[in-house]
Amino acid sequence: MSDHPDAVDEVAAWWFSAWKGWPYPDSHGVAEELRGELSCDALPVQVVALEAGTPVGSAVLKPHEMRQSFPDFEFWLGNVYVIPARRGKRLASKLALHVERIAVERGIPQLYLATEQLDGGLYARLGYEPVVQTEKRGAQVLVMVKRLS
């Protein structure tokens, strides 16, 4: 997303409304946090999918999500989001696979994620395996892992 900083406000609004538990009263705080993390080199690396120059989805390669609960789980796929009008077209899969390629290029051996889809949903189809079911920000989530080659 560092190549498209103009997408930050829109992506932050998606994230704020999709996932609860932000320490901000509105999406402006999420946008400021996101602006402070824009990078192609250092983690986190945010990816945004564009169609005709318009943001339609996002994903992030991040370090240490859920650090207190899982301090040894270092690299995470997170914030996979696709706007409702573009869902069902495999865009979330493409975003997740793109983040996996970035991770492989950086020598990252495995990725973790947390999903509210307790059956694993999309991520089970992409080869992620369940690790543990736990609570995150007041919601039950399934933590999963995928070993990268």
PDB file of C-alpha atoms in Angstrom:
ATOM      1  CA  MET A   1       0.000   0.000   0.000  1.00  0.00           C
ATOM      2  CA  SER A   2       3.008   2.266   0.267  1.00  0.00           C
ATOM      3  CA  ASP A   3       2.666   2.623  -3.519  1.00  0.00           C
ATOM      4  CA  HIS A   4      -0.943   3.809  -3.032  1.00  0.00           C
ATOM      5  CA  PRO A   5      -1.070   5.962   0.114  1.00  0.00           C
ATOM      6  CA  ASP A   6      -4.264   7.545  -1.216  1.00  0.00           C
ATOM      7  CA  ALA A   7      -6.021   4.248  -0.377  1.00  0.00           C
ATOM      8  CA  VAL A   8      -5.237   4.465   3.356  1.00  0.00           C
ATOM      9  CA  ASP A   9      -8.421   6.229   4.501  1.00  0.00           C
ATOM     10  CA  GLU A  10     -10.680   3.840   2.599  1.00  0.00           C
ATOM     11  CA  VAL A  11      -8.834   0.714   3.765  1.00  0.00           C
ATOM     12  CA  ALA A  12      -8.821   1.989   7.367  1.00  0.00           C
ATOM     13  CA  ALA A  13     -12.596   2.494   7.190  1.00  0.00           C
ATOM     14  CA  TRP A  14     -13.038  -1.116   5.968  1.00  0.00           C
ATOM     15  CA  TRP A  15     -10.876  -2.486   8.770  1.00  0.00           C
ATOM     16  CA  PHE A  16     -12.561  -0.361  11.441  1.00  0.00           C
ATOM     17  CA  SER A  17     -16.029  -1.560  10.469  1.00  0.00           C
ATOM     18  CA  ALA A  18     -15.029  -5.192   9.806  1.00  0.00           C
ATOM     19  CA  TRP A  19     -13.114  -5.902  13.022  1.00  0.00           C
ATOM     20  CA  LYS A  20     -14.001  -4.745  16.499  1.00  0.00           C
ATOM     21  CA  GLY A  21     -11.676  -3.913  19.362  1.00  0.00           C
ATOM     22  CA  TRP A  22      -9.691  -1.035  17.859  1.00  0.00           C
ATOM     23  CA  PRO A  23      -8.335   1.355  20.498  1.00  0.00           C
ATOM     24  CA  TYR A  24      -9.732   4.295  18.504  1.00  0.00           C
ATOM     25  CA  PRO A  25     -13.191   5.877  18.465  1.00  0.00           C
ATOM     26  CA  ASP A  26     -13.294   5.942  14.644  1.00  0.00           C
ATOM     27  CA  SER A  27     -11.390   4.902  11.526  1.00  0.00           C
ATOM     28  CA  HIS A  28      -9.186   8.021  11.602  1.00  0.00           C
ATOM     29  CA  GLY A  29      -7.049   6.444  14.323  1.00  0.00           C
ATOM     30  CA  VAL A  30      -6.699   3.271  12.246  1.00  0.00           C
ATOM     31  CA  ALA A  31      -5.682   5.400   9.246  1.00  0.00           C
ATOM     32  CA  GLU A  32      -2.997   7.191  11.263  1.00  0.00           C
ATOM     33  CA  GLU A  33      -1.644   3.862  12.521  1.00  0.00           C
ATOM     34  CA  LEU A  34      -1.650   2.516   8.962  1.00  0.00           C
ATOM     35  CA  ARG A  35       0.127   5.606   7.587  1.00  0.00           C
ATOM     36  CA  GLY A  36       2.843   5.133  10.202  1.00  0.00           C
ATOM     37  CA  GLU A  37       3.449   1.577   8.996  1.00  0.00           C
ATOM     38  CA  LEU A  38       3.571   2.060   5.217  1.00  0.00           C
ATOM     39  CA  SER A  39       6.619   0.277   3.851  1.00  0.00           C
ATOM     40  CA  CYS A  40       7.665  -2.060   1.061  1.00  0.00           C
ATOM     41  CA  ASP A  41      10.751  -3.158   2.968  1.00  0.00           C
ATOM     42  CA  ALA A  42      10.012  -3.391   6.691  1.00  0.00           C
ATOM     43  CA  LEU A  43       7.153  -5.335   8.246  1.00  0.00           C
ATOM     44  CA  PRO A  44       4.264  -4.905   8.226  1.00  0.00           C
ATOM     45  CA  VAL A  45       3.795  -4.950   4.452  1.00  0.00           C
ATOM     46  CA  GLN A  46       0.280  -3.917   3.412  1.00  0.00           C
ATOM     47  CA  VAL A  47      -1.084  -5.066   0.081  1.00  0.00           C
ATOM     48  CA  VAL A  48      -4.021  -3.402  -1.622  1.00  0.00           C
ATOM     49  CA  ALA A  49      -5.923  -4.805  -4.615  1.00  0.00           C
ATOM     50  CA  LEU A  50      -7.024  -2.201  -7.143  1.00  0.00           C
ATOM     51  CA  GLU A  51      -9.531  -2.395  -9.979  1.00  0.00           C
ATOM     52  CA  ALA A  52      -9.500   0.566 -12.348  1.00  0.00           C
ATOM     53  CA  GLY A  53      -7.488   2.445  -9.725  1.00  0.00           C
ATOM     54  CA  THR A  54     -10.075   1.868  -6.997  1.00  0.00           C
ATOM     55  CA  PRO A  55      -9.218  -0.143  -3.854  1.00  0.00           C
ATOM     56  CA  VAL A  56     -11.237  -3.366  -3.637  1.00  0.00           C
ATOM     57  CA  GLY A  57      -9.295  -5.460  -1.126  1.00  0.00           C
ATOM     58  CA  SER A  58      -6.369  -5.657   1.267  1.00  0.00           C
ATOM     59  CA  ALA A  59      -4.070  -8.025   3.139  1.00  0.00           C
ATOM     60  CA  VAL A  60      -1.052  -7.613   5.406  1.00  0.00           C
ATOM     61  CA  LEU A  61       2.134  -9.533   6.181  1.00  0.00           C
ATOM     62  CA  LYS A  62       2.765  -8.594   9.788  1.00  0.00           C
ATOM     63  CA  PRO A  63       4.988  -9.537  12.696  1.00  0.00           C
ATOM     64  CA  HIS A  64       3.603 -10.823  15.970  1.00  0.00           C
ATOM     65  CA  GLU A  65      -0.145 -10.486  15.938  1.00  0.00           C
ATOM     66  CA  MET A  66      -1.495 -11.812  19.263  1.00  0.00           C
ATOM     67  CA  ARG A  67       2.009 -11.553  20.745  1.00  0.00           C
ATOM     68  CA  GLN A  68       0.900 -11.953  24.361  1.00  0.00           C
ATOM     69  CA  SER A  69      -0.909 -15.221  23.684  1.00  0.00           C
ATOM     70  CA  PHE A  70       1.524 -16.620  21.117  1.00  0.00           C
ATOM     71  CA  PRO A  71       4.978 -15.044  21.539  1.00  0.00           C
ATOM     72  CA  ASP A  72       6.662 -17.720  19.402  1.00  0.00           C
ATOM     73  CA  PHE A  73       4.327 -17.231  16.418  1.00  0.00           C
ATOM     74  CA  GLU A  74       6.336 -14.624  14.551  1.00  0.00           C
ATOM     75  CA  PHE A  75       4.848 -13.917  11.104  1.00  0.00           C
ATOM     76  CA  TRP A  76       1.152 -13.453  10.379  1.00  0.00           C
ATOM     77  CA  LEU A  77      -1.214 -13.037   7.449  1.00  0.00           C
ATOM     78  CA  GLY A  78      -3.836 -10.522   8.508  1.00  0.00           C
ATOM     79  CA  ASN A  79      -6.408  -7.939   7.510  1.00  0.00           C
ATOM     80  CA  VAL A  80      -7.599  -9.907   4.488  1.00  0.00           C
ATOM     81  CA  TYR A  81     -10.602  -7.891   3.380  1.00  0.00           C
ATOM     82  CA  VAL A  82     -12.558  -7.668   0.117  1.00  0.00           C
ATOM     83  CA  ILE A  83     -15.355  -5.172  -0.474  1.00  0.00           C
ATOM     84  CA  PRO A  84     -18.780  -6.850  -0.598  1.00  0.00           C
ATOM     85  CA  ALA A  85     -19.300  -6.107  -4.317  1.00  0.00           C
ATOM     86  CA  ARG A  86     -16.142  -8.068  -5.233  1.00  0.00           C
ATOM     87  CA  ARG A  87     -16.581 -11.077  -2.947  1.00  0.00           C
ATOM     88  CA  GLY A  88     -16.954 -14.550  -4.426  1.00  0.00           C
ATOM     89  CA  LYS A  89     -14.433 -13.849  -7.191  1.00  0.00           C
ATOM     90  CA  ARG A  90     -11.366 -15.425  -5.494  1.00  0.00           C
ATOM     91  CA  LEU A  91      -9.853 -12.034  -4.683  1.00  0.00           C
ATOM     92  CA  ALA A  92      -9.292 -12.929  -1.013  1.00  0.00           C
ATOM     93  CA  SER A  93      -7.433 -16.067  -2.137  1.00  0.00           C
ATOM     94  CA  LYS A  94      -5.299 -14.027  -4.520  1.00  0.00           C
ATOM     95  CA  LEU A  95      -4.465 -11.521  -1.784  1.00  0.00           C
ATOM     96  CA  ALA A  96      -3.522 -14.285   0.678  1.00  0.00           C
ATOM     97  CA  LEU A  97      -1.370 -16.048  -1.919  1.00  0.00           C
ATOM     98  CA  HIS A  98       0.335 -12.757  -2.797  1.00  0.00           C
ATOM     99  CA  VAL A  99       1.253 -12.218   0.862  1.00  0.00           C
ATOM    100  CA  GLU A 100       2.555 -15.798   0.976  1.00  0.00           C
ATOM    101  CA  ARG A 101       4.825 -15.068  -2.027  1.00  0.00           C
ATOM    102  CA  ILE A 102       6.186 -11.976  -0.280  1.00  0.00           C
ATOM    103  CA  ALA A 103       6.846 -14.094   2.816  1.00  0.00           C
ATOM    104  CA  VAL A 104       8.663 -16.775   0.787  1.00  0.00           C
ATOM    105  CA  GLU A 105      10.808 -14.099  -0.911  1.00  0.00           C
ATOM    106  CA  ARG A 106      11.817 -12.896   2.570  1.00  0.00           C
ATOM    107  CA  GLY A 107      12.708 -16.388   3.761  1.00  0.00           C
ATOM    108  CA  ILE A 108       9.789 -16.631   6.175  1.00  0.00           C
ATOM    109  CA  PRO A 109       9.193 -20.335   6.918  1.00  0.00           C
ATOM    110  CA  GLN A 110       5.535 -20.194   8.009  1.00  0.00           C
ATOM    111  CA  LEU A 111       2.598 -17.872   8.393  1.00  0.00           C
ATOM    112  CA  TYR A 112      -0.010 -17.791  11.125  1.00  0.00           C
ATOM    113  CA  LEU A 113      -3.447 -16.202  10.988  1.00  0.00           C
ATOM    114  CA  ALA A 114      -6.540 -15.814  13.122  1.00  0.00           C
ATOM    115  CA  THR A 115      -9.975 -16.219  11.568  1.00  0.00           C
ATOM    116  CA  GLU A 116     -13.479 -15.989  12.961  1.00  0.00           C
ATOM    117  CA  GLN A 117     -14.416 -18.793  10.545  1.00  0.00           C
ATOM    118  CA  LEU A 118     -13.989 -21.585  13.062  1.00  0.00           C
ATOM    119  CA  ASP A 119     -13.958 -24.235  10.320  1.00  0.00           C
ATOM    120  CA  GLY A 120     -11.005 -22.450   8.687  1.00  0.00           C
ATOM    121  CA  GLY A 121     -13.061 -21.411   5.653  1.00  0.00           C
ATOM    122  CA  LEU A 122     -10.947 -19.982   2.861  1.00  0.00           C
ATOM    123  CA  TYR A 123      -7.721 -20.558   4.760  1.00  0.00           C
ATOM    124  CA  ALA A 124      -8.314 -24.294   5.165  1.00  0.00           C
ATOM    125  CA  ARG A 125      -8.785 -24.457   1.377  1.00  0.00           C
ATOM    126  CA  LEU A 126      -5.464 -22.628   0.960  1.00  0.00           C
ATOM    127  CA  GLY A 127      -3.622 -25.199   3.079  1.00  0.00           C
ATOM    128  CA  TYR A 128      -3.631 -23.564   6.523  1.00  0.00           C
ATOM    129  CA  GLU A 129      -3.966 -25.999   9.412  1.00  0.00           C
ATOM    130  CA  PRO A 130      -5.707 -25.371  12.747  1.00  0.00           C
ATOM    131  CA  VAL A 131      -3.502 -24.703  15.781  1.00  0.00           C
ATOM    132  CA  VAL A 132      -5.905 -23.609  18.522  1.00  0.00           C
ATOM    133  CA  GLN A 133      -9.260 -21.928  19.044  1.00  0.00           C
ATOM    134  CA  THR A 134      -9.066 -18.909  21.348  1.00  0.00           C
ATOM    135  CA  GLU A 135     -10.523 -15.469  22.009  1.00  0.00           C
ATOM    136  CA  LYS A 136      -9.387 -12.277  20.311  1.00  0.00           C
ATOM    137  CA  ARG A 137     -10.994  -8.895  20.996  1.00  0.00           C
ATOM    138  CA  GLY A 138     -14.062 -10.589  22.424  1.00  0.00           C
ATOM    139  CA  ALA A 139     -14.591 -12.996  19.499  1.00  0.00           C
ATOM    140  CA  GLN A 140     -13.789 -16.666  19.146  1.00  0.00           C
ATOM    141  CA  VAL A 141     -11.077 -17.201  16.527  1.00  0.00           C
ATOM    142  CA  LEU A 142      -9.214 -20.126  15.063  1.00  0.00           C
ATOM    143  CA  VAL A 143      -5.443 -19.660  14.912  1.00  0.00           C
ATOM    144  CA  MET A 144      -4.005 -21.464  11.884  1.00  0.00           C
ATOM    145  CA  VAL A 145      -0.559 -22.032  10.377  1.00  0.00           C
ATOM    146  CA  LYS A 146       0.810 -22.774   6.929  1.00  0.00           C
ATOM    147  CA  ARG A 147       4.346 -23.961   6.336  1.00  0.00           C
ATOM    148  CA  LEU A 148       5.776 -22.202   3.287  1.00  0.00           C
ATOM    149  CA  SER A 149       8.169 -23.879   0.869  1.00  0.00           C
TER     150      SER A 149
END
